[in-house]
mmCIF file of C-alpha atoms in Angstrom:
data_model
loop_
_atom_site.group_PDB
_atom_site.id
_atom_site.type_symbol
_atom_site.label_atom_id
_atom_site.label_comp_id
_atom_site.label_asym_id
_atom_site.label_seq_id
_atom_site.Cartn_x
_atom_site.Cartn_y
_atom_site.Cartn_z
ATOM 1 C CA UNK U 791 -32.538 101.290 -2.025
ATOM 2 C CA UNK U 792 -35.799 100.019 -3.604
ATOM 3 C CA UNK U 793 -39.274 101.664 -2.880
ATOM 4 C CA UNK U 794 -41.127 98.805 -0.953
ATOM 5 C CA UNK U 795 -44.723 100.611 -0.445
ATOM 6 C CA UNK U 796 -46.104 103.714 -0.408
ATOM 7 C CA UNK U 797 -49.399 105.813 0.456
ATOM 8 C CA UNK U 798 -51.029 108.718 -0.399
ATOM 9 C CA UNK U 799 -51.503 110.697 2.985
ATOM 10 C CA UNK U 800 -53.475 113.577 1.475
ATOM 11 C CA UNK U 801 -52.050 115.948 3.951
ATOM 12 C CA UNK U 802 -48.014 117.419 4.291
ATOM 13 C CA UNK U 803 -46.200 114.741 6.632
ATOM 14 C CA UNK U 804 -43.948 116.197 8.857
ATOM 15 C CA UNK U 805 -42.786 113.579 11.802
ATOM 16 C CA UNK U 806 -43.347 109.656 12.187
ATOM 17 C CA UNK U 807 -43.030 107.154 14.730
ATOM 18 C CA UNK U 808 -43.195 103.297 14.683
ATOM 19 C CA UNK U 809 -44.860 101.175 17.592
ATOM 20 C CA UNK U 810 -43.150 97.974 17.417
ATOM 21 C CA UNK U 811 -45.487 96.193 19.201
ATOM 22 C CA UNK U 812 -48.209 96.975 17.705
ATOM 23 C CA UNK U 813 -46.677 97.325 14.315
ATOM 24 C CA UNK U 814 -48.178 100.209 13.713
ATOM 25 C CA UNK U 815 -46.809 104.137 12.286
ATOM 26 C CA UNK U 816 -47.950 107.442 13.857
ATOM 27 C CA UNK U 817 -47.669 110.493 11.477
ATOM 28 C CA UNK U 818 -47.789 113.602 12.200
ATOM 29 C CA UNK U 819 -49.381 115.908 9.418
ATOM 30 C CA UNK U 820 -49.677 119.562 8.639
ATOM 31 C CA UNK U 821 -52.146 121.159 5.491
ATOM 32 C CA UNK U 822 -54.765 120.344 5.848
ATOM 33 C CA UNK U 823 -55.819 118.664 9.116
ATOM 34 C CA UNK U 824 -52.762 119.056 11.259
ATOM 35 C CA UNK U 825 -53.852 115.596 12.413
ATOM 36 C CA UNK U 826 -52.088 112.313 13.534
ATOM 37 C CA UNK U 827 -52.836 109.095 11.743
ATOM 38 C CA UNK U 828 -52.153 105.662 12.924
ATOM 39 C CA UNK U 829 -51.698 103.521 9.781
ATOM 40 C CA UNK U 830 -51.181 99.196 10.553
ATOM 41 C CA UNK U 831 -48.238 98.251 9.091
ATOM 42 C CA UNK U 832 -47.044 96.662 6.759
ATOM 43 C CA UNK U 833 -50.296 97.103 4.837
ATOM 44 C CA UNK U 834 -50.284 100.856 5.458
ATOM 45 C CA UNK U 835 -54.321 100.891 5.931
ATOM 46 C CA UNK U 836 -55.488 103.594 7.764
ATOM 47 C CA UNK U 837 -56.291 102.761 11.735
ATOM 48 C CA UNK U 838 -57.499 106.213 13.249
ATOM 49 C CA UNK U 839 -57.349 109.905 12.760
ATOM 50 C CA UNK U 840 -56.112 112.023 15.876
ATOM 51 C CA UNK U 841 -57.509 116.054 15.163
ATOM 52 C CA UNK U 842 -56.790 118.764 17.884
ATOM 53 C CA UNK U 843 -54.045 120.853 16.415
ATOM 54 C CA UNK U 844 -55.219 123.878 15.026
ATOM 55 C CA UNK U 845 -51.168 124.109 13.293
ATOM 56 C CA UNK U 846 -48.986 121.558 11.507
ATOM 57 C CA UNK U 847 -47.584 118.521 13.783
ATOM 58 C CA UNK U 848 -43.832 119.618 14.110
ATOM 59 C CA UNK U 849 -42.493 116.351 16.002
ATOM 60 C CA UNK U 850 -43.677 113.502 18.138
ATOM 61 C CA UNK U 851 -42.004 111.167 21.182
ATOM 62 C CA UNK U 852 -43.534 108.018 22.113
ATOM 63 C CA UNK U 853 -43.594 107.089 26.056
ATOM 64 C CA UNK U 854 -41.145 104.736 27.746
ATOM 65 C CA UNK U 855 -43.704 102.590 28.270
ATOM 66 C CA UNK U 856 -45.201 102.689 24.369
ATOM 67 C CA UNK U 857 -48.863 103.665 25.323
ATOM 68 C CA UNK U 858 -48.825 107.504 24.814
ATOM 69 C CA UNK U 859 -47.948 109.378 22.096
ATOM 70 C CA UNK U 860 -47.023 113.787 22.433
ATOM 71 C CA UNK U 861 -47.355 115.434 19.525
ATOM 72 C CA UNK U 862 -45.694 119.259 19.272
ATOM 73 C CA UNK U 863 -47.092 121.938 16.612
ATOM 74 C CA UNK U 864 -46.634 125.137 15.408
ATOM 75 C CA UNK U 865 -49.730 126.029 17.545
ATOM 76 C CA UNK U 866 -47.531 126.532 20.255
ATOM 77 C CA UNK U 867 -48.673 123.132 22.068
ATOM 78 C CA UNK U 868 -48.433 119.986 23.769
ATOM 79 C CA UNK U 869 -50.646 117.257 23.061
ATOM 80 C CA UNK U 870 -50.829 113.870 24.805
ATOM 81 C CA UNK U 871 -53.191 111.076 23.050
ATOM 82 C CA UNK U 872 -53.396 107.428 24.769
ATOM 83 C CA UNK U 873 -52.650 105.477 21.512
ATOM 84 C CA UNK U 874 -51.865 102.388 22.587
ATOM 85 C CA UNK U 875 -52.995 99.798 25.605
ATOM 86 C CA UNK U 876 -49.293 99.270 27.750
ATOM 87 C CA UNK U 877 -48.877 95.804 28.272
ATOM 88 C CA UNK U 878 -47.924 95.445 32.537
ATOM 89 C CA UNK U 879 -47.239 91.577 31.901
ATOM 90 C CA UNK U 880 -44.317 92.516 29.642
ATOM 91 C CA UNK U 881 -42.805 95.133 32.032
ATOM 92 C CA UNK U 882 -42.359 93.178 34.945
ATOM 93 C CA UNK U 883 -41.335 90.205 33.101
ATOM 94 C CA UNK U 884 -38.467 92.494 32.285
ATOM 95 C CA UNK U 885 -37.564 93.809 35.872
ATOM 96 C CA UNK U 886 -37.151 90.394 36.578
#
């Protein structure tokens, strides 16, 4: 394959996610901020910084509904972070 962009994080990345809808990636870093970063795709400019884990980010899961992000680390917990507005419109339009 060919190498379409990349990005200095500054930090170990050890888990991403993509939000479709927002076209946006979530990565999950360890040394030195065990932080998550939400970076707009596909210019890959930095949107926010998400600090609270005190070890590195060891996975992530999105919600069903695409508005919440958990993030795991090796500090032994659970984070939740409301990333994303959840559009209702676009949910019951599918339920129909």
């Amino acid at each position: 394959g060919v190498c379409l962009n990349s990005i200095d994080t500054k930090s170990q990345v050890c888990s991403l996610l993509w939000n479709k809808e927002y076209r946006e990636i979530i990565s999950g870093h360890g040394y030195s901020q065990n932080q998550l970063s939400i970076w707009k795709y596909p210019t890959l400019s930095k949107v926010a910084d998400l600090n609270g884990h005190t070890q590195r980010v060891l996975n992530m899961a999105i919600s069903p509904d695409g508005s919440t992000v958990v993030s795991a680390a090796g500090d032994e917990t659970l984070r939740f972070w409301k990333c994303f507005a959840s559009d209702d419109s676009k949910r019951k339009a599918k339920k129909k």
